[in-house]
PDB file of C-alpha atoms in Angstrom:
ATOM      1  CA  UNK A   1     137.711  -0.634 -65.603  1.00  0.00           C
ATOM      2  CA  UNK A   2     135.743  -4.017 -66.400  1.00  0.00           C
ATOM      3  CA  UNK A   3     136.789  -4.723 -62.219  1.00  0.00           C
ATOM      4  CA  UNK A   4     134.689  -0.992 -61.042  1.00  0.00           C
ATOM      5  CA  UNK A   5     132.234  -2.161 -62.543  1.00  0.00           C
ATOM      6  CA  UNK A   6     131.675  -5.703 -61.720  1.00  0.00           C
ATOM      7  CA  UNK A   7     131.846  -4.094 -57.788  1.00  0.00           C
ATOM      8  CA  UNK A   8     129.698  -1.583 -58.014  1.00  0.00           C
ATOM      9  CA  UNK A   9     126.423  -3.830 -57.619  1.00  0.00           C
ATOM     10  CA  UNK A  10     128.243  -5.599 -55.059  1.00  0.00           C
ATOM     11  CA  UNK A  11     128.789  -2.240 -52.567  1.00  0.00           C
ATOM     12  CA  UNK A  12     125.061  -1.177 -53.120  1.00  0.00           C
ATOM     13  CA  UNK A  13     124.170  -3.910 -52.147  1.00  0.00           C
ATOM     14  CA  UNK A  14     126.591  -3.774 -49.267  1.00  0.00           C
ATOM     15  CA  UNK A  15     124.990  -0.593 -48.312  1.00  0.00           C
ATOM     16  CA  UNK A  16     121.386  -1.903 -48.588  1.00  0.00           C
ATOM     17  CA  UNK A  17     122.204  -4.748 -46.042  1.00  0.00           C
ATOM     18  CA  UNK A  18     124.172  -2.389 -43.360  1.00  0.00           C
ATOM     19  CA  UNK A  19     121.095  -1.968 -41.295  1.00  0.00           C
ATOM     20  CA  UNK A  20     119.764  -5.304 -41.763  1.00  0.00           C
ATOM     21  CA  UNK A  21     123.156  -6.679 -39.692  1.00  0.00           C
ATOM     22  CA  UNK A  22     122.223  -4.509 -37.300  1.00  0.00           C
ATOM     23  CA  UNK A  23     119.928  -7.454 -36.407  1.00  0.00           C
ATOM     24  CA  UNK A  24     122.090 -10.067 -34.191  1.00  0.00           C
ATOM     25  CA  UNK A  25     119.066 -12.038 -34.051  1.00  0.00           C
ATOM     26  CA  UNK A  26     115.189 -12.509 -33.828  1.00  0.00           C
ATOM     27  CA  UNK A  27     112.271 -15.511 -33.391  1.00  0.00           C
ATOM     28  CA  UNK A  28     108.463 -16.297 -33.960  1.00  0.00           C
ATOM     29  CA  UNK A  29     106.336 -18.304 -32.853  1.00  0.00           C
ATOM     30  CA  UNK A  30     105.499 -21.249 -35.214  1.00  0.00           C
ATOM     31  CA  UNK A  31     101.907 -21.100 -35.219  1.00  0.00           C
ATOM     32  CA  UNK A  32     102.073 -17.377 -35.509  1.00  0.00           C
ATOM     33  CA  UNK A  33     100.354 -17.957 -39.172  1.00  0.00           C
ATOM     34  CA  UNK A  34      97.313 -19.600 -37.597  1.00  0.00           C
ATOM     35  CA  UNK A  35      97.315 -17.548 -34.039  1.00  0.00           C
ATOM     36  CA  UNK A  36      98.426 -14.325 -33.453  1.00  0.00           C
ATOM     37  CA  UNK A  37      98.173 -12.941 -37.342  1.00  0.00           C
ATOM     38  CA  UNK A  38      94.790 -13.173 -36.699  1.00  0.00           C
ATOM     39  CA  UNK A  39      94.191 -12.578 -32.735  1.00  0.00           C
ATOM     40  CA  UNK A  40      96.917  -9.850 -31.773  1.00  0.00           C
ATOM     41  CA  UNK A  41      96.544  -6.961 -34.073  1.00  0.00           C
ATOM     42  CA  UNK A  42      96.071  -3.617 -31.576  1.00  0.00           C
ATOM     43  CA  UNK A  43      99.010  -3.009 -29.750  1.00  0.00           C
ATOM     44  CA  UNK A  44     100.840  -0.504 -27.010  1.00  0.00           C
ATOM     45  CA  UNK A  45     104.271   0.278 -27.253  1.00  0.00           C
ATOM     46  CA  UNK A  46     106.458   0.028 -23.757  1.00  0.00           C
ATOM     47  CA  UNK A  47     110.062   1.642 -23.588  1.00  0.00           C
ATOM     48  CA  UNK A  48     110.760  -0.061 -20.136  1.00  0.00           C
ATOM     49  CA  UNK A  49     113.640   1.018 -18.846  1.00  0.00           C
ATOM     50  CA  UNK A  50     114.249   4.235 -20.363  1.00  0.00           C
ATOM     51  CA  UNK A  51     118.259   4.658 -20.307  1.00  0.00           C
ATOM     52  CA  UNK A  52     119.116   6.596 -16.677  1.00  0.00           C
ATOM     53  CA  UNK A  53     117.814  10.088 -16.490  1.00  0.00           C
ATOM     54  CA  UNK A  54     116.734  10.133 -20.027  1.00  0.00           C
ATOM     55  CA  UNK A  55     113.015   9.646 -20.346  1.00  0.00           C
ATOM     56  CA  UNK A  56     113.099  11.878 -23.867  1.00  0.00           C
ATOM     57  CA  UNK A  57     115.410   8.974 -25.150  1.00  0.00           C
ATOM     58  CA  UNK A  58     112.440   6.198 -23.957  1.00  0.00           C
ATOM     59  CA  UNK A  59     109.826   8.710 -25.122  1.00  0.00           C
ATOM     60  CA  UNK A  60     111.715   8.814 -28.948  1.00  0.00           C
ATOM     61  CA  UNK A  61     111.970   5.245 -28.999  1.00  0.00           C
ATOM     62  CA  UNK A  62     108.235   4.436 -28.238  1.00  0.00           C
ATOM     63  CA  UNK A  63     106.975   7.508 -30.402  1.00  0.00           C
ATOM     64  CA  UNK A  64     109.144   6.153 -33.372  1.00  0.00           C
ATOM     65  CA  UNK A  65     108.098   3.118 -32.568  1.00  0.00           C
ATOM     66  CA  UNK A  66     103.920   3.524 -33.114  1.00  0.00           C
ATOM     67  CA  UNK A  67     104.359   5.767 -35.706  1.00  0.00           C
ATOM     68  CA  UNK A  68     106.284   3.254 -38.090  1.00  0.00           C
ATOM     69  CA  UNK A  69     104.459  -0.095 -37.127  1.00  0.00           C
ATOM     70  CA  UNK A  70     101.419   2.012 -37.963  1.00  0.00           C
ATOM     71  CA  UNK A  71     103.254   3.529 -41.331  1.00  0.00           C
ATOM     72  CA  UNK A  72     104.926   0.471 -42.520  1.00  0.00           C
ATOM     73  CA  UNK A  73     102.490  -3.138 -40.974  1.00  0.00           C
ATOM     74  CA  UNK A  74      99.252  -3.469 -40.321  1.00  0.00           C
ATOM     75  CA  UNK A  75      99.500  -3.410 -36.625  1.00  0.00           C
ATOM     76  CA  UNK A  76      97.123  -0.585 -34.822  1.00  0.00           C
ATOM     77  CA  UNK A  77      99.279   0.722 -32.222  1.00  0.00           C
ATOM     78  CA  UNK A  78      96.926   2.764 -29.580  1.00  0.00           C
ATOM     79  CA  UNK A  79      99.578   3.845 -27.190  1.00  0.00           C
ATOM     80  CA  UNK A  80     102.981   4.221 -26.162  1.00  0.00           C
ATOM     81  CA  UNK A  81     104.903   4.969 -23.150  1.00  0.00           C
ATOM     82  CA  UNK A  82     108.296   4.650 -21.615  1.00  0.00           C
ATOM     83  CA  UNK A  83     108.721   3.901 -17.930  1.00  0.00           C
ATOM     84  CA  UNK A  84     111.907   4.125 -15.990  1.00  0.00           C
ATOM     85  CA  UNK A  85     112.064   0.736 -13.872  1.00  0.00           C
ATOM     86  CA  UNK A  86     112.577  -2.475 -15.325  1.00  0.00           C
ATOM     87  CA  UNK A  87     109.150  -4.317 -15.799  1.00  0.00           C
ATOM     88  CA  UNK A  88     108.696  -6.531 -12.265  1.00  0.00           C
ATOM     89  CA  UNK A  89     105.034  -8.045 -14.725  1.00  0.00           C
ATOM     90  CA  UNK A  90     106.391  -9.699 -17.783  1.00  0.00           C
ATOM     91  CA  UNK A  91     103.170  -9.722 -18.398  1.00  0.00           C
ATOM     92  CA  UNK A  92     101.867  -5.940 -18.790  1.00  0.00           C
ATOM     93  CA  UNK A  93      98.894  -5.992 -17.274  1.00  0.00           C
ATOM     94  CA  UNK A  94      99.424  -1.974 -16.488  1.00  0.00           C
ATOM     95  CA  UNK A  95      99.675  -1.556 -20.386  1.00  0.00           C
ATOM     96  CA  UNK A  96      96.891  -4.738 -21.500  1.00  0.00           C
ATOM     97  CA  UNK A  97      94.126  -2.690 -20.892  1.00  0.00           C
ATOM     98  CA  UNK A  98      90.431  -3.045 -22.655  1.00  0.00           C
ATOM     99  CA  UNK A  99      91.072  -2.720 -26.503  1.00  0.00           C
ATOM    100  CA  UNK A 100      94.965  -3.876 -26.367  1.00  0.00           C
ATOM    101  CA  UNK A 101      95.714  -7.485 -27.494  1.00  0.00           C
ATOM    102  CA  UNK A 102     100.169  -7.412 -27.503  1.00  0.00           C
ATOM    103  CA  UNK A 103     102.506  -5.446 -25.834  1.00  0.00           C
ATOM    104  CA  UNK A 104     105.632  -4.037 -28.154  1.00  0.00           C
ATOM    105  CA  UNK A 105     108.197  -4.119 -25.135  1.00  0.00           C
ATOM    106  CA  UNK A 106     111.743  -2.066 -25.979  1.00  0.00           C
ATOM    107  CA  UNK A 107     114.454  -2.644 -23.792  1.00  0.00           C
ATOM    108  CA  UNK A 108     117.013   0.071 -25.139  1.00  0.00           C
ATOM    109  CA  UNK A 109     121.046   0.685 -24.120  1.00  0.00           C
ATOM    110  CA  UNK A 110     122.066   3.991 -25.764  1.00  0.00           C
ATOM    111  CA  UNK A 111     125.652   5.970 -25.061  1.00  0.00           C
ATOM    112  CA  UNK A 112     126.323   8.721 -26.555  1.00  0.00           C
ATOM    113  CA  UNK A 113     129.617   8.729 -28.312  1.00  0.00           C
ATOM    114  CA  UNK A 114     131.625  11.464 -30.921  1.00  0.00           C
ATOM    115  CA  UNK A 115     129.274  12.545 -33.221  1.00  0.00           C
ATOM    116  CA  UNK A 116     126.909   9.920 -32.815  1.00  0.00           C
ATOM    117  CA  UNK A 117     125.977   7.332 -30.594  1.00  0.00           C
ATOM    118  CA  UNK A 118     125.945   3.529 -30.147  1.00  0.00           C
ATOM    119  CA  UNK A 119     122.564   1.914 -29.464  1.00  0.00           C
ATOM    120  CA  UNK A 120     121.771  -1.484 -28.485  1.00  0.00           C
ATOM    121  CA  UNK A 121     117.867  -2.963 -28.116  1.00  0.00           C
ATOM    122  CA  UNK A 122     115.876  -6.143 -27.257  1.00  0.00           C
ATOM    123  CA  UNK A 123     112.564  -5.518 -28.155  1.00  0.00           C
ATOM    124  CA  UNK A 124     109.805  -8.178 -27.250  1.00  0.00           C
ATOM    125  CA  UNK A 125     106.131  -8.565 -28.752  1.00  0.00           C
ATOM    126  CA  UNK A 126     103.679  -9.919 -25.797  1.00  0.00           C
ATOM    127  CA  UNK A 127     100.249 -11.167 -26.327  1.00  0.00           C
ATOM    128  CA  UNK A 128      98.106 -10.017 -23.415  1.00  0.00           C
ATOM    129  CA  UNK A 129      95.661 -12.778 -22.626  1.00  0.00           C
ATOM    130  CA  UNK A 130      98.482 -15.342 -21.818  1.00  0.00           C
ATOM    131  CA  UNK A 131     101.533 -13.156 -21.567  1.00  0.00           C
ATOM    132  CA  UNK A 132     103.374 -15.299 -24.077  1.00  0.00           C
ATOM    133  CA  UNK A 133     105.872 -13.938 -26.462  1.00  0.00           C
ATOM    134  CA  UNK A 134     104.876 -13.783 -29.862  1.00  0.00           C
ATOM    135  CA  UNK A 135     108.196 -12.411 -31.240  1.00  0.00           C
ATOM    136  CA  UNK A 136     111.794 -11.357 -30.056  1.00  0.00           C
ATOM    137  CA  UNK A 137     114.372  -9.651 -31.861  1.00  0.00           C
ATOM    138  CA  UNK A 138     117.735  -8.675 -30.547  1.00  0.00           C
ATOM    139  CA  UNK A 139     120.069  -6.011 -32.527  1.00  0.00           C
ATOM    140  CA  UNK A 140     123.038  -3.089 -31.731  1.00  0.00           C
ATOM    141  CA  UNK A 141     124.671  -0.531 -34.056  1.00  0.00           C
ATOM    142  CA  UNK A 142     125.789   2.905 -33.968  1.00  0.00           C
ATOM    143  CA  UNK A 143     125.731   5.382 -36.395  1.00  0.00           C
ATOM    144  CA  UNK A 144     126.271   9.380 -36.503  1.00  0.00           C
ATOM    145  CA  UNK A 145     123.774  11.788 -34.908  1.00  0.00           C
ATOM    146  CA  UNK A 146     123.942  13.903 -38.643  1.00  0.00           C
ATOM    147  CA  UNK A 147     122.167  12.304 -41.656  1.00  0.00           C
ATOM    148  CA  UNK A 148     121.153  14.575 -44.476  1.00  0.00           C
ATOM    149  CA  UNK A 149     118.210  11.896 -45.273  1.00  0.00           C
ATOM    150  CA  UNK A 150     116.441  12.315 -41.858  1.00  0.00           C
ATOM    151  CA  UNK A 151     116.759  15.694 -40.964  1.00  0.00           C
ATOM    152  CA  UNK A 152     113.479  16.850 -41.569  1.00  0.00           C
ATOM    153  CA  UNK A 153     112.570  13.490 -39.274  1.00  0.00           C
ATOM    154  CA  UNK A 154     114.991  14.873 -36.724  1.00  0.00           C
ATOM    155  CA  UNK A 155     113.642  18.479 -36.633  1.00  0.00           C
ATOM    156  CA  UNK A 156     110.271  17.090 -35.876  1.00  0.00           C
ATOM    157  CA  UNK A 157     111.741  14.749 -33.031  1.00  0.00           C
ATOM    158  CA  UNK A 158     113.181  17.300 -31.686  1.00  0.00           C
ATOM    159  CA  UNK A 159     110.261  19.850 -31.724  1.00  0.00           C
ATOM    160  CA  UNK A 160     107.785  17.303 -30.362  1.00  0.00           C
ATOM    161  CA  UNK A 161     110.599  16.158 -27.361  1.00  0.00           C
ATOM    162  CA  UNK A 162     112.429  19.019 -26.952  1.00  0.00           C
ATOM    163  CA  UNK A 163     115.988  19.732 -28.113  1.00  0.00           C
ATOM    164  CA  UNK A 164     117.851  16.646 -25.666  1.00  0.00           C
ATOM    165  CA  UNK A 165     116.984  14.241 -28.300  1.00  0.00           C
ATOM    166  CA  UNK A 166     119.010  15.470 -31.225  1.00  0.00           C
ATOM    167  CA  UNK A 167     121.997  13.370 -30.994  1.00  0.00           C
ATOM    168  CA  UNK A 168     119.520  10.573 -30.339  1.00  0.00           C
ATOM    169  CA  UNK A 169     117.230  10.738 -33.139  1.00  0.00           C
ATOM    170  CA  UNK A 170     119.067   9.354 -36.008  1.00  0.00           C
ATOM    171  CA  UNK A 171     120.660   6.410 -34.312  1.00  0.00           C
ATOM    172  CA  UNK A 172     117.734   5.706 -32.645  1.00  0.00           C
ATOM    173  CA  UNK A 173     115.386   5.421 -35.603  1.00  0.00           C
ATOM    174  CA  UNK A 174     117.982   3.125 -37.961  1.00  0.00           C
ATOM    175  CA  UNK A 175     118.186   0.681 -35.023  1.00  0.00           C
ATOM    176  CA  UNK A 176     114.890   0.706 -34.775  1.00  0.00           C
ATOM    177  CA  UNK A 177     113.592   0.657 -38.394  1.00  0.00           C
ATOM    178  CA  UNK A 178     115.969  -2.456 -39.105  1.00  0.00           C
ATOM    179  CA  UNK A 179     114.586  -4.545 -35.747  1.00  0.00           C
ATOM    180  CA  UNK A 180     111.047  -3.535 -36.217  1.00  0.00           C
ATOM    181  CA  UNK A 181     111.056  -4.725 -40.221  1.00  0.00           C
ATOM    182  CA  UNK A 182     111.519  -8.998 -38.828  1.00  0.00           C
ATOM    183  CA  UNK A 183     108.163  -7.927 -37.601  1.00  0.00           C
ATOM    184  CA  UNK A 184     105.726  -9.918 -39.278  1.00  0.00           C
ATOM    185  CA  UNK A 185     101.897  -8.451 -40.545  1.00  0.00           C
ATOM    186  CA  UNK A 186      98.944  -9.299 -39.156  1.00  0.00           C
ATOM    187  CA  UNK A 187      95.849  -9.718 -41.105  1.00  0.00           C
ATOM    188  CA  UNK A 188      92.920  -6.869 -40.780  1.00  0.00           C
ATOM    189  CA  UNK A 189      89.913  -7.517 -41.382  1.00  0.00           C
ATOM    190  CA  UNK A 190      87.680  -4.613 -42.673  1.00  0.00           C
ATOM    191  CA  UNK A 191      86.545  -3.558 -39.719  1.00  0.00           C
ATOM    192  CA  UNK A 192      90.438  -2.924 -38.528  1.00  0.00           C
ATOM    193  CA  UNK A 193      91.311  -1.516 -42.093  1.00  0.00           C
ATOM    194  CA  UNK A 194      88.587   1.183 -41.330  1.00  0.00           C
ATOM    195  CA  UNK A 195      90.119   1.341 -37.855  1.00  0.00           C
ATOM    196  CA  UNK A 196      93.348   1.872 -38.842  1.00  0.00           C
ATOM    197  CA  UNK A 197      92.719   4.272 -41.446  1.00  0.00           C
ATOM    198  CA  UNK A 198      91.229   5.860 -38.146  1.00  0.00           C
ATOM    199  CA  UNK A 199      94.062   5.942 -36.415  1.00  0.00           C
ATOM    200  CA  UNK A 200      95.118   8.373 -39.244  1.00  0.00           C
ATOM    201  CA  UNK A 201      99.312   7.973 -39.660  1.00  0.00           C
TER     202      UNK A 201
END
């Protein structure tokens, strides 16, 4: 009995870190602390290119995408977008328009497989006025379309994109929730806190 209990810790614990592997890896810059936390704060997301005749699967990803950077760090994402070429301007001039400082670029792979799909991303955070990467972050996983915890989440994926997404959804937003959390914050001043309250998600 004494042994069930010693493990039990041990597999939530287990549990907790099963979307944290999905992270195979991920870099910052070093003076991040001193440059961009303070400099590249208002961002547009890219899904660039969307998987092959799937631009609701690029649309979920970028739309999942603002909406938790703006939920869960203190990022102000204006737009998002997915695109279906790979990007020929590592730079994103098309997308660092007046008002945007970084680019959140998500490269995606997604294959839909069973019940559920695998999913696969390298996602990239560009500073416009250089086009210098300010963080990286590589990571793959799959998981089962169903998930009691996010079906509410789902239903309103689906009603916003349409019903194609469905098996997507839940995949989808555990890849991305466990890549996007190496993000670091940036640091608003009070003009961007009353900006971002603004943006109002």
């Amino acid at each position: 009995m004494g042994t069930f209990k010693r493990l039990g810790p041990v597999l939530g614990l287990m549990m907790l870190a099963g979307c944290a592997s999905a992270v195979k890896s991920q870099r910052l810059r070093a003076d991040y602390a001193t440059v961009d936390r303070l400099q590249v704060k208002r961002l547009a997301v890219v899904t660039q290119p969307f998987p092959p005749g799937k631009q609701y699967v690029g649309d979920l990803w970028s739309l999942i995408a603002r909406q938790w950077l703006n939920q869960n760090r203190d990022f102000l994402v204006k737009e998002n977008t997915s695109l279906p070429e790979r990007p020929t301007d590592l730079a994103f001039k098309d997308q660092c328009v007046e008002g945007i400082e970084g680019v959140l670029w998500l490269d995606p792979q997604v294959k839909q497989v069973g019940d559920g799909a695998e999913v696969a991303l390298k996602a990239q955070l560009i500073r416009c006025r250089d086009g210098e990467e300010v963080w990286a972050a590589e990571s793959a996983g799959s998981w089962d379309s169903k998930d009691e915890k996010y079906t509410a989440r789902a239903e309103q994926y689906e009603k916003e994109l349409g019903p194609d997404v469905a098996p997507f959804v839940v995949p989808s937003y555990k890849l991305l929730v466990a890549t996007l959390d190496t993000l670091p914050n940036p640091e608003l001043n009070e003009a961007d806190k009353d900006e971002k309250i603004d943006l109002g998600e």
